[in-house]
Coordinates of C-alpha atoms and ligand atoms in Angstrom, one line a residue:
Chain A
M27 CA 16.8 -49.8 -18.5
T28 CA 15.3 -46.4 -18.0
Q29 CA 12.9 -46.1 -15.2
V30 CA 9.9 -43.9 -15.8
T31 CA 8.2 -42.3 -12.8
D32 CA 5.3 -39.8 -12.8
A33 CA 6.2 -36.2 -12.2
P34 CA 5.4 -35.3 -8.6
A35 CA 2.0 -33.7 -8.1
R36 CA 2.2 -29.9 -8.2
S37 CA 0.6 -29.2 -4.9
R38 CA 1.3 -27.0 -1.9
A39 CA 2.4 -28.4 1.4
Q40 CA -0.8 -29.2 3.2
I41 CA -0.6 -27.4 6.5
A42 CA -4.0 -27.1 8.2
A43 CA -3.2 -24.3 10.7
K44 CA -4.5 -20.9 9.8
T45 CA -1.1 -19.6 10.7
L46 CA 2.1 -20.8 12.4
R47 CA 2.9 -17.4 13.7
K48 CA 3.5 -17.4 17.4
D49 CA 3.8 -13.6 17.9
Q50 CA 0.8 -11.5 18.8
W51 CA -0.2 -10.8 15.3
W52 CA -3.8 -10.1 16.3
R53 CA -2.7 -7.1 18.4
Q54 CA -2.1 -4.5 15.7
P55 CA -5.5 -5.1 13.9
A56 CA -7.2 -5.1 17.3
V57 CA -5.7 -1.8 18.3
N58 CA -6.5 -0.2 15.0
A59 CA -10.1 -1.5 15.1
T60 CA -10.5 0.0 18.5
F61 CA -9.2 3.4 17.7
L62 CA -10.8 3.6 14.3
G63 CA -14.1 2.5 15.9
I64 CA -13.9 5.1 18.6
A65 CA -13.1 7.8 16.1
V66 CA -15.9 6.8 13.7
I67 CA -18.4 6.6 16.6
Y68 CA -17.4 10.0 18.0
L69 CA -17.4 11.7 14.6
T70 CA -20.7 10.2 13.6
W71 CA -22.3 11.3 16.9
A72 CA -20.8 14.7 16.8
S73 CA -21.9 15.4 13.3
L74 CA -25.4 14.2 13.9
V75 CA -26.2 15.9 17.2
N76 CA -26.5 19.3 15.4
N77 CA -25.6 21.5 18.4
H78 CA -22.7 23.1 20.2
Y79 CA -20.6 23.3 17.1
Y80 CA -20.0 27.1 17.2
A81 CA -18.6 29.2 20.0
A82 CA -17.8 32.6 18.4
P83 CA -15.4 32.9 16.7
L84 CA -14.6 29.2 16.8
I85 CA -16.4 26.7 14.5
S86 CA -16.0 22.9 14.6
P87 CA -14.2 21.4 11.6
L88 CA -17.1 19.0 11.3
Y89 CA -19.6 21.8 10.5
S90 CA -17.4 24.1 8.5
P91 CA -18.4 25.5 6.0
C92 CA -21.9 25.6 7.5
L93 CA -24.1 26.1 4.4
A94 CA -27.6 25.5 5.6
T95 CA -30.2 28.1 6.6
T96 CA -30.5 26.3 9.9
C97 CA -26.9 26.9 11.0
T98 CA -26.3 28.5 14.4
A99 CA -26.4 32.3 13.9
H100 CA -23.1 33.8 12.6
A101 CA -21.7 30.3 12.2
G102 CA -22.1 30.0 8.4
F103 CA -23.5 31.2 5.1
S104 CA -27.2 30.3 5.1
W105 CA -27.1 29.4 1.4
I106 CA -29.1 26.2 1.3
P107 CA -32.6 25.9 2.6
W108 CA -32.6 23.2 5.1
V109 CA -34.9 21.2 7.4
A110 CA -34.7 22.2 11.0
G111 CA -33.4 19.4 13.1
L112 CA -31.4 17.7 10.3
T113 CA -27.7 18.2 10.8
P114 CA -26.2 20.6 8.3
A115 CA -22.9 18.6 8.6
I116 CA -24.2 16.1 6.1
L117 CA -24.0 18.7 3.4
I118 CA -20.2 18.7 3.6
I119 CA -19.0 15.7 5.6
W120 CA -18.9 13.5 2.6
G121 CA -15.8 15.4 1.4
P122 CA -13.4 14.7 4.3
M123 CA -15.1 11.4 5.0
G124 CA -14.6 10.2 1.4
F125 CA -11.1 11.4 1.4
R126 CA -10.2 9.4 4.5
F127 CA -12.3 6.4 3.4
T128 CA -10.5 6.1 0.1
C129 CA -7.1 6.9 1.5
Y130 CA -4.5 4.3 0.7
Y131 CA -3.4 4.1 4.4
Y132 CA -6.9 3.8 5.9
R133 CA -7.7 1.2 3.3
K134 CA -4.9 -0.9 4.5
A135 CA -6.0 -0.3 8.1
Y136 CA -9.6 -1.2 7.7
Y137 CA -9.1 -4.0 5.2
R138 CA -6.9 -5.6 7.9
A139 CA -8.7 -4.6 11.1
F140 CA -12.4 -5.0 10.1
W141 CA -12.4 -7.1 7.0
Q142 CA -9.6 -9.5 7.9
S143 CA -8.3 -9.4 4.4
P144 CA -5.8 -10.3 5.6
G145 CA -5.9 -9.7 9.4
A146 CA -2.1 -10.0 9.5
C147 CA 0.6 -11.2 7.1
A148 CA 0.8 -14.9 6.6
V149 CA -2.5 -15.4 8.5
R150 CA -5.1 -17.1 6.4
E151 CA -8.1 -14.8 5.7
P152 CA -11.6 -16.2 6.4
H153 CA -13.0 -15.4 3.0
A154 CA -13.7 -18.0 0.4
K155 CA -13.5 -15.7 -2.6
Y156 CA -11.4 -12.6 -3.2
T157 CA -11.6 -10.0 -6.0
G158 CA -9.8 -7.1 -4.3
E159 CA -10.5 -3.7 -5.7
T160 CA -11.6 -4.9 -9.1
R161 CA -15.4 -4.7 -8.7
F162 CA -18.1 -2.4 -7.5
P163 CA -18.1 -1.0 -4.8
L164 CA -14.4 -1.2 -4.1
I165 CA -13.4 -0.2 -7.6
L166 CA -14.6 3.3 -6.5
Q167 CA -11.5 3.5 -4.4
N168 CA -9.9 4.7 -7.7
A169 CA -11.7 8.0 -7.1
H170 CA -9.3 8.9 -4.3
R171 CA -7.6 11.5 -6.5
Y172 CA -10.8 13.5 -6.7
F173 CA -11.4 13.4 -2.9
F174 CA -7.8 14.7 -2.6
Y175 CA -8.8 17.8 -4.6
V176 CA -11.9 18.2 -2.5
A177 CA -9.8 17.9 0.6
I178 CA -7.6 20.8 -0.5
I179 CA -10.7 23.0 -0.7
F180 CA -11.7 22.0 2.8
N181 CA -8.2 22.7 4.0
L182 CA -8.4 26.2 2.6
I183 CA -11.7 26.8 4.4
L184 CA -10.4 25.4 7.7
T185 CA -7.3 27.6 7.4
A186 CA -9.6 30.6 6.9
D187 CA -11.5 29.5 10.1
A188 CA -8.2 29.5 11.9
V189 CA -7.5 33.1 10.7
F190 CA -11.0 34.2 11.7
A191 CA -10.2 32.8 15.2
F192 CA -8.0 35.9 15.7
R193 CA -11.1 37.8 16.6
N194 CA -13.0 38.0 19.8
A195 CA -16.6 36.8 20.3
G196 CA -17.8 40.2 19.2
G197 CA -16.0 40.1 15.9
G198 CA -13.2 42.5 16.7
W199 CA -9.8 41.6 15.2
G200 CA -6.5 41.2 16.9
H201 CA -7.4 38.8 19.6
M202 CA -6.2 35.3 20.3
S203 CA -7.3 32.5 22.6
L204 CA -6.4 28.9 23.2
G205 CA -9.1 28.0 20.7
T206 CA -7.2 30.0 18.0
I207 CA -4.2 27.7 18.6
V208 CA -6.4 24.6 18.5
L209 CA -7.8 25.7 15.1
I210 CA -4.3 26.5 13.7
V211 CA -2.8 23.2 14.8
N212 CA -5.9 21.4 13.4
A213 CA -5.6 23.1 10.0
G214 CA -1.8 22.5 10.0
L215 CA -2.1 18.8 10.6
L216 CA -4.8 18.5 7.9
W217 CA -2.5 20.2 5.4
L218 CA 0.3 17.8 6.4
Y219 CA -2.0 14.8 6.1
S220 CA -3.3 15.9 2.7
L221 CA 0.1 16.9 1.2
S222 CA 1.5 13.5 2.2
C223 CA -1.2 11.8 0.2
H224 CA -0.2 9.3 -2.5
A225 CA -2.5 11.0 -5.0
C226 CA -0.7 14.3 -4.2
R227 CA 2.6 12.5 -4.7
H228 CA 1.4 11.3 -8.1
V229 CA 0.1 14.7 -9.4
T230 CA 3.0 16.7 -8.1
G231 CA 5.5 14.7 -10.0
G232 CA 5.1 10.9 -9.6
R233 CA 3.4 10.6 -12.9
L234 CA 6.4 12.0 -14.8
K235 CA 9.0 9.8 -16.6
H236 CA 11.6 12.5 -16.8
F237 CA 12.3 14.3 -13.6
S238 CA 15.3 16.0 -15.2
K239 CA 13.0 17.9 -17.5
H240 CA 10.9 19.2 -14.7
P241 CA 13.2 20.4 -11.9
L242 CA 10.6 22.3 -10.0
R243 CA 8.1 19.4 -10.0
Y244 CA 10.9 17.1 -9.0
K245 CA 11.6 19.3 -6.0
A246 CA 7.9 19.2 -5.1
W247 CA 7.7 15.5 -5.5
T248 CA 10.8 15.0 -3.3
F249 CA 9.2 17.1 -0.6
V250 CA 5.9 15.3 -0.9
S251 CA 7.7 11.9 -0.9
R252 CA 9.4 12.9 2.4
L253 CA 6.0 13.7 3.9
N254 CA 4.5 10.6 2.4
A255 CA 6.8 8.3 4.4
Q256 CA 5.0 9.7 7.5
H257 CA 1.5 9.3 6.0
M258 CA 0.3 6.8 8.5
Q259 CA 1.4 8.8 11.5
L260 CA -0.2 12.0 10.0
A261 CA -3.4 10.1 9.3
W262 CA -3.8 9.1 12.9
I263 CA -2.6 12.4 14.5
S264 CA -4.8 14.5 12.3
L265 CA -7.8 12.2 12.8
G266 CA -7.3 12.4 16.6
F267 CA -6.9 16.2 16.5
V268 CA -10.1 16.7 14.5
C269 CA -12.0 14.9 17.2
F270 CA -10.2 16.9 19.9
T271 CA -10.9 20.2 18.1
D272 CA -14.6 19.4 17.8
L273 CA -14.7 18.3 21.5
Y274 CA -12.9 21.5 22.6
I275 CA -15.4 23.8 20.8
R276 CA -18.3 21.6 21.9
L277 CA -17.3 22.0 25.6
V278 CA -16.7 25.7 25.2
S279 CA -20.0 26.2 23.4
A280 CA -21.8 24.1 26.0
G281 CA -20.3 26.3 28.8
V282 CA -18.5 23.4 30.4
F283 CA -15.2 25.1 29.9
H284 CA -14.1 28.6 29.3
N285 CA -11.9 29.3 26.3
P286 CA -8.8 31.1 27.8
Q287 CA -8.4 34.4 26.1
F288 CA -4.7 35.5 25.6
F289 CA -5.3 39.1 24.4
Chain B
M13 CA 29.9 -27.0 21.7
G14 CA 26.7 -25.0 21.8
N15 CA 23.3 -25.8 23.2
K16 CA 20.5 -28.0 21.8
V17 CA 17.6 -26.3 20.1
K18 CA 14.2 -27.7 19.3
L19 CA 13.3 -27.7 15.6
R20 CA 10.0 -28.7 14.0
V21 CA 10.5 -29.1 10.3
W22 CA 7.9 -29.9 7.6
R23 CA 9.0 -33.1 5.8
G24 CA 7.3 -34.5 2.8
D25 CA 6.7 -34.1 -0.9
A26 CA 4.0 -33.7 -3.4
G27 CA 2.0 -31.8 -0.9
K28 CA 1.8 -34.7 1.6
G29 CA 3.9 -34.5 4.7
D30 CA 4.1 -33.6 8.4
L31 CA 5.9 -31.5 10.9
V32 CA 8.7 -33.6 12.4
D33 CA 10.5 -32.7 15.7
Y34 CA 14.2 -32.7 16.0
E35 CA 16.8 -31.6 18.6
V36 CA 19.8 -30.0 17.0
E37 CA 23.0 -28.5 18.3
S38 CA 23.4 -24.7 17.7
N39 CA 26.3 -22.4 18.4
E40 CA 26.5 -18.8 19.1
G41 CA 26.1 -16.5 16.1
E42 CA 24.4 -19.1 13.9
V43 CA 21.4 -18.6 11.6
V44 CA 18.5 -20.9 11.0
L45 CA 20.1 -22.2 7.8
D46 CA 23.2 -23.3 9.7
V47 CA 21.1 -25.3 12.1
L48 CA 19.2 -26.9 9.2
H49 CA 22.5 -27.8 7.7
R50 CA 23.6 -29.4 10.9
L51 CA 20.3 -31.3 11.0
Q52 CA 21.0 -32.5 7.5
A53 CA 24.6 -33.5 8.4
T54 CA 23.8 -35.4 11.6
Q55 CA 20.2 -36.7 11.6
A56 CA 18.3 -36.2 8.4
G57 CA 20.6 -36.7 5.5
D58 CA 17.8 -36.6 3.0
L59 CA 16.4 -33.2 4.2
A60 CA 15.9 -31.0 1.1
V61 CA 16.8 -27.3 1.6
R62 CA 17.7 -24.8 -1.1
W63 CA 20.5 -22.3 -0.5
N64 CA 23.4 -20.8 -2.2
C65 CA 25.1 -17.6 -0.9
K66 CA 24.4 -17.6 2.8
A67 CA 24.6 -13.9 2.6
G68 CA 21.0 -12.8 1.9
K69 CA 21.9 -12.0 -1.7
C70 CA 20.8 -15.0 -3.9
G71 CA 17.2 -15.4 -2.7
S72 CA 17.4 -19.2 -2.6
C73 CA 16.7 -19.9 1.1
S74 CA 13.2 -18.5 1.3
M75 CA 11.1 -20.4 3.9
E76 CA 8.7 -19.8 6.7
I77 CA 10.1 -19.7 10.2
N78 CA 7.6 -19.7 13.0
G79 CA 5.0 -18.9 10.4
R80 CA 6.8 -15.8 9.1
P81 CA 8.2 -15.7 5.5
R82 CA 12.0 -15.2 5.9
L83 CA 15.4 -16.0 4.5
G84 CA 16.9 -18.9 6.4
C85 CA 20.4 -17.4 6.1
M86 CA 19.4 -14.1 7.5
T87 CA 17.4 -15.2 10.5
R88 CA 19.6 -15.3 13.5
M89 CA 19.1 -18.0 16.1
S90 CA 19.5 -15.3 18.8
L91 CA 16.0 -14.1 17.8
F92 CA 14.4 -17.1 19.6
E93 CA 14.2 -18.0 23.2
P94 CA 16.7 -20.9 24.1
D95 CA 13.9 -23.3 24.9
E96 CA 11.6 -22.2 22.1
T97 CA 10.5 -24.8 19.4
I98 CA 11.3 -23.2 16.0
T99 CA 8.9 -24.3 13.3
V100 CA 10.3 -24.3 9.8
T101 CA 8.0 -24.9 6.8
P102 CA 8.3 -24.4 3.0
M103 CA 6.7 -21.3 1.4
R104 CA 3.0 -21.9 1.5
T105 CA 2.0 -20.4 -1.8
F106 CA 4.1 -22.5 -4.2
P107 CA 3.9 -26.3 -4.9
V108 CA 6.3 -28.2 -2.7
I109 CA 9.0 -30.3 -4.4
R110 CA 10.3 -31.8 -1.3
D111 CA 10.7 -30.7 2.4
L112 CA 11.6 -27.0 2.3
V113 CA 12.1 -26.8 -1.4
T114 CA 9.3 -25.3 -3.5
D115 CA 8.7 -25.0 -7.2
V116 CA 8.8 -21.3 -7.8
S117 CA 8.4 -21.5 -11.6
F118 CA 5.1 -19.5 -11.3
N119 CA 7.3 -16.5 -10.9
F120 CA 9.3 -17.1 -14.0
E121 CA 6.2 -17.5 -16.0
K122 CA 4.8 -14.2 -14.8
A123 CA 8.2 -12.5 -15.5
R124 CA 8.1 -13.7 -19.0
Q125 CA 4.7 -12.3 -19.7
I126 CA 5.6 -8.7 -19.0
P127 CA 6.3 -6.8 -22.2
S128 CA 9.9 -6.1 -22.0
F129 CA 11.9 -2.8 -22.1
T130 CA 10.9 -1.0 -25.3
P131 CA 13.2 1.9 -26.3
D132 CA 12.5 4.3 -29.0
P133 CA 14.0 2.8 -32.2
S134 CA 14.8 6.2 -33.6
I135 CA 17.4 6.7 -30.9
G136 CA 20.5 4.8 -31.9
L137 CA 22.5 2.5 -29.7
G138 CA 24.5 4.4 -27.1
E139 CA 22.8 7.7 -27.9
F140 CA 20.3 7.9 -25.1
R141 CA 21.3 10.0 -22.2
M142 CA 19.6 9.9 -18.9
Q143 CA 20.1 11.7 -15.6
Q144 CA 20.5 10.1 -12.3
V145 CA 17.3 11.7 -11.0
D146 CA 15.4 9.9 -13.8
V147 CA 16.5 6.4 -12.8
Q148 CA 16.8 6.9 -9.1
R149 CA 13.2 5.8 -8.3
S150 CA 13.5 2.5 -10.1
Q151 CA 17.0 1.8 -8.8
E152 CA 15.3 0.9 -5.5
F153 CA 13.4 -1.9 -7.3
R154 CA 16.7 -3.2 -8.8
K155 CA 17.7 -4.3 -5.3
C156 CA 15.3 -7.2 -5.5
I157 CA 17.0 -10.6 -5.0
E158 CA 14.0 -12.5 -6.3
C159 CA 13.5 -14.5 -3.1
F160 CA 9.8 -14.4 -3.9
L161 CA 8.9 -14.0 -0.2
C162 CA 6.6 -11.1 -1.3
Q163 CA 4.9 -13.3 -3.8
N164 CA 4.6 -16.0 -1.1
V165 CA 3.0 -13.7 1.5
C166 CA 0.6 -11.9 -0.7
H167 CA -2.9 -13.0 0.4
V168 CA -4.3 -12.5 -3.1
I169 CA -2.7 -15.8 -4.2
R170 CA -1.6 -17.3 -0.8
D171 CA -5.2 -17.6 0.4
H172 CA -6.8 -17.8 -3.0
E173 CA -4.9 -20.2 -5.2
E174 CA -7.5 -19.7 -8.0
N175 CA -6.2 -16.1 -8.5
M176 CA -2.8 -17.3 -9.6
P177 CA -3.5 -17.2 -13.4
A178 CA -4.9 -13.7 -13.2
Y179 CA -2.4 -12.1 -10.8
A180 CA 1.3 -11.3 -11.3
G181 CA 2.1 -10.6 -7.6
P182 CA 4.0 -7.7 -6.0
R183 CA 7.4 -8.6 -7.5
F184 CA 6.1 -8.4 -11.1
L185 CA 3.8 -5.5 -10.6
M186 CA 6.8 -3.7 -9.3
R187 CA 8.6 -4.7 -12.5
I188 CA 5.9 -3.1 -14.5
A189 CA 6.1 0.0 -12.4
E190 CA 9.9 0.1 -12.9
L191 CA 9.4 0.0 -16.7
E192 CA 6.7 2.6 -16.6
M193 CA 9.0 4.9 -14.7
H194 CA 11.9 4.2 -17.0
P195 CA 12.8 7.4 -19.0
A196 CA 13.9 5.5 -22.1
D197 CA 10.9 3.1 -22.3
T198 CA 8.1 3.9 -24.7
A199 CA 5.6 1.2 -24.1
D200 CA 2.3 1.8 -22.1
R201 CA 1.7 -1.1 -19.8
R202 CA -0.9 0.6 -17.6
E203 CA -4.0 -1.1 -19.1
I204 CA -2.5 -4.6 -19.0
A205 CA -1.2 -4.0 -15.5
Q206 CA -4.8 -3.7 -14.4
D207 CA -6.5 -6.1 -16.9
D208 CA -3.9 -8.9 -17.4
F209 CA -1.7 -8.7 -14.4
G210 CA -4.3 -8.1 -11.7
L211 CA -3.2 -4.9 -10.1
G212 CA -6.7 -4.2 -9.0
M213 CA -6.6 -7.3 -6.8
C214 CA -3.9 -5.8 -4.6
N215 CA -5.6 -4.1 -1.7
I216 CA -2.4 -2.4 -0.6
T217 CA -2.3 -4.1 2.8
K218 CA 1.5 -4.1 2.6
C219 CA 2.5 -7.6 3.6
C220 CA 4.9 -7.7 0.6
T221 CA 6.7 -4.6 2.0
E222 CA 6.7 -6.2 5.5
V223 CA 8.6 -9.3 4.5
C224 CA 11.0 -8.0 1.8
P225 CA 14.5 -8.8 3.0
E226 CA 15.8 -5.9 0.8
N227 CA 13.5 -3.5 2.5
I228 CA 12.1 -2.3 -0.8
H229 CA 9.0 -0.1 -0.2
I230 CA 7.1 -2.2 -2.7
T231 CA 3.6 -0.9 -1.8
D232 CA 4.4 2.8 -1.3
N233 CA 6.9 3.2 -4.1
A234 CA 5.8 0.8 -6.8
L235 CA 2.3 -0.5 -6.3
I236 CA 0.5 2.7 -5.3
P237 CA 2.3 4.8 -7.9
L238 CA 1.3 2.2 -10.5
K239 CA -2.3 2.3 -9.2
E240 CA -2.3 6.0 -9.6
R241 CA -1.0 5.7 -13.2
V242 CA -3.7 3.2 -14.0
V243 CA -6.3 5.6 -12.6
S244 CA -5.1 8.1 -15.2
R245 CA -5.4 5.6 -18.0
K246 CA -8.6 3.9 -17.0
Y247 CA -10.7 5.7 -14.4
D248 CA -10.0 9.4 -14.5
P249 CA -12.9 11.2 -16.3
L250 CA -10.9 14.4 -16.7
V251 CA -8.0 12.6 -18.4
W252 CA -10.6 10.7 -20.6
L253 CA -12.1 14.0 -21.6
G254 CA -8.7 15.5 -22.4
D255 CA -7.9 12.4 -24.5
K256 CA -11.2 12.9 -26.4
I257 CA -10.5 16.6 -27.1
T258 CA -6.9 16.2 -28.1
R259 CA -7.8 12.9 -30.0
R260 CA -5.0 11.1 -28.2
V261 CA -4.9 7.4 -29.1
H262 CA -3.4 5.2 -26.4
Q263 CA -1.0 2.6 -27.6
D264 CA -1.5 -0.1 -24.9
T265 CA 0.9 -3.0 -25.0
Q266 CA -0.4 -6.5 -25.2
K267 CA 0.5 -9.2 -22.9
V268 CA 2.5 -11.8 -24.8
P269 CA 2.3 -15.0 -22.9
G270 CA 5.2 -17.4 -23.3
K271 CA 7.2 -15.0 -25.4
S272 CA 10.3 -13.7 -23.7
S273 CA 10.7 -10.5 -25.8
G274 CA 7.2 -9.2 -26.2
H275 CA 8.3 -5.9 -27.6
G276 CA 5.2 -4.1 -26.8
A277 CA 2.9 -4.9 -29.7
A278 CA 0.1 -2.4 -29.8
R279 CA -3.5 -3.6 -28.9
S280 CA -4.7 -2.2 -32.3
D281 CA -3.4 -3.6 -35.6
S282 CA -0.7 -1.0 -35.9
R283 CA 2.4 -1.4 -33.9
A284 CA 3.0 1.1 -31.1
K285 CA 4.7 4.1 -32.4
P286 CA 7.2 4.9 -29.7
G287 CA 8.0 8.5 -29.0
R288 CA 4.4 9.7 -29.3
G289 CA 1.7 10.6 -26.9
R290 CA 2.5 10.6 -23.2
H291 CA 6.0 9.3 -23.5
Q292 CA 7.5 12.7 -24.1
R293 CA 6.4 13.9 -20.7
Ligands
LIG328 S1 0.2 -4.8 -0.8 FE1 -0.8 -5.8 -2.5 S2 0.8 -7.0 -3.5 FE2 1.6 -6.5 -1.5 S3 1.0 -8.2 -0.3 FE3 -0.7 -6.8 -0.1 S4 -2.2 -7.3 -1.6 FE4 -0.2 -8.4 -2.1
LIG329 S1 10.8 -7.5 -3.9 FE1 11.8 -8.1 -1.9 S2 10.6 -9.8 -1.2 FE2 10.0 -9.6 -3.3 S3 11.3 -11.0 -4.4 FE3 12.4 -9.0 -4.4 S4 13.7 -9.1 -2.6 FE4 12.2 -10.7 -2.4
LIG330 S1 -5.0 10.6 1.9 FE1 -4.0 8.8 2.4 S2 -3.3 8.3 0.5 FE2 -4.3 10.0 0.0
LIG331 S1 21.3 -18.5 0.9 FE1 21.3 -16.8 -0.5 S2 19.8 -15.6 0.3 FE2 19.9 -17.2 1.8

């Protein structure tokens, strides 16, 4: 006689623990949250205080280009009428900020560190519902490509700032100080960070189906891909160095520290 | 012989079960799967564990060891302290059949839904020539052994079972990326990648990449490039404007559930006309 049994219920193994991981999985998100937190607090403070961002010929990357009429004398362009006391940084800071906020690496870092989505792999997240990046506001992350283009413009401006740093305080060319090196390194790191961007990788060649038909773009893509593998490292180093550059100029401008002049 | 190790193994079926403690002999150079086999041979003859190649190539022995998704045959016992209790559980995302064996048919269903390779019919058999540089990218994805550890770890479905119908998971989004990068493929799966296979739910937190035993850079090389392609199809206003001006009509493929050879039927009434539009890039 054939014996008929019900098919087993299709259900998952019921394991109540949020995770069975025994390693210190909470460390990496905690470290990232700390450093991201410090950077965000410092950068917010530094762009809101509205002082000590210019020590001729050095300008802080947070305030460059300085477009408002209220900018420190000789620091910028005085194009946009502006309320005294309100920081001119907000005219421009959305560019680099939006670029980093929508960056694929930072997304990973803050989704994990701040939103616990997930805090670490194979650790249950605390949210009842999840829609990822399919709805407003997170669907706006798809604008990253545009922030990449904006970031390129900022990189050009900050590179020009580094070139202008080959002057002395009086505007004479052919001089160099420690501050010049700081601005050059800062611009260089920002270029490396931006060029290693995933959107950059897509537009240089990633979008193609036939690399063999576009040898030059294939070369560019290969180069960007190599940088792209270091994108996380470049994201952190360039972020840290932007903070350092601002702090350096801030201290020089406040007279705490004298910018050593080489020649 | 070797020393005794402490194992804690999930035993049960149909979802109900418990962690059971065992002490099992282990020799130098062994992997977790060896010790499970000894447990099966000496103490728990009815322990269900799936395996096949013992060489990290068949993808059968996926399980969770101390809470981490791993291949049993590639996890060396030397990784653990001698007196450590090693917890072994089935993959959490899939329904359990018995003990460490799960029903992974979810993955086969998703695989079947993806519109398959669609070459240009005007190019005859054996006529298409492609260069190594054109296929290099997707060759990385071909290393996949279908262990489904990435599918298991992905929080989109692991922590939210209700997302399973709408989400294909990293393994199959990678399959779409592979086809989209294929030089001889003419179908356009970008829209369905987002709308039918749930690419937008991936938040690129990289757990799939972290657990892949083949070290495939799933997130960086497949998911993010696919997201960028979807941006061009659905969210980039400049591309949209360009399409309007040049009157380009997109021939998006349709998801064909349950049909193993969904040869990229177009969303509109007309069939996709391969070899037109973006495919000549
Ligand atoms: S990167 Fe995306 S697909 Fe991979 S595990 Fe994370 S959410 Fe899932
Ligand atoms: S991509 Fe990696 S983790 Fe996912 S199924 Fe393939 S081999 Fe396994
Ligand atoms: S800047 Fe990080 S991905 Fe674009
Ligand atoms: S038994 Fe084949 S991968 Fe482990």
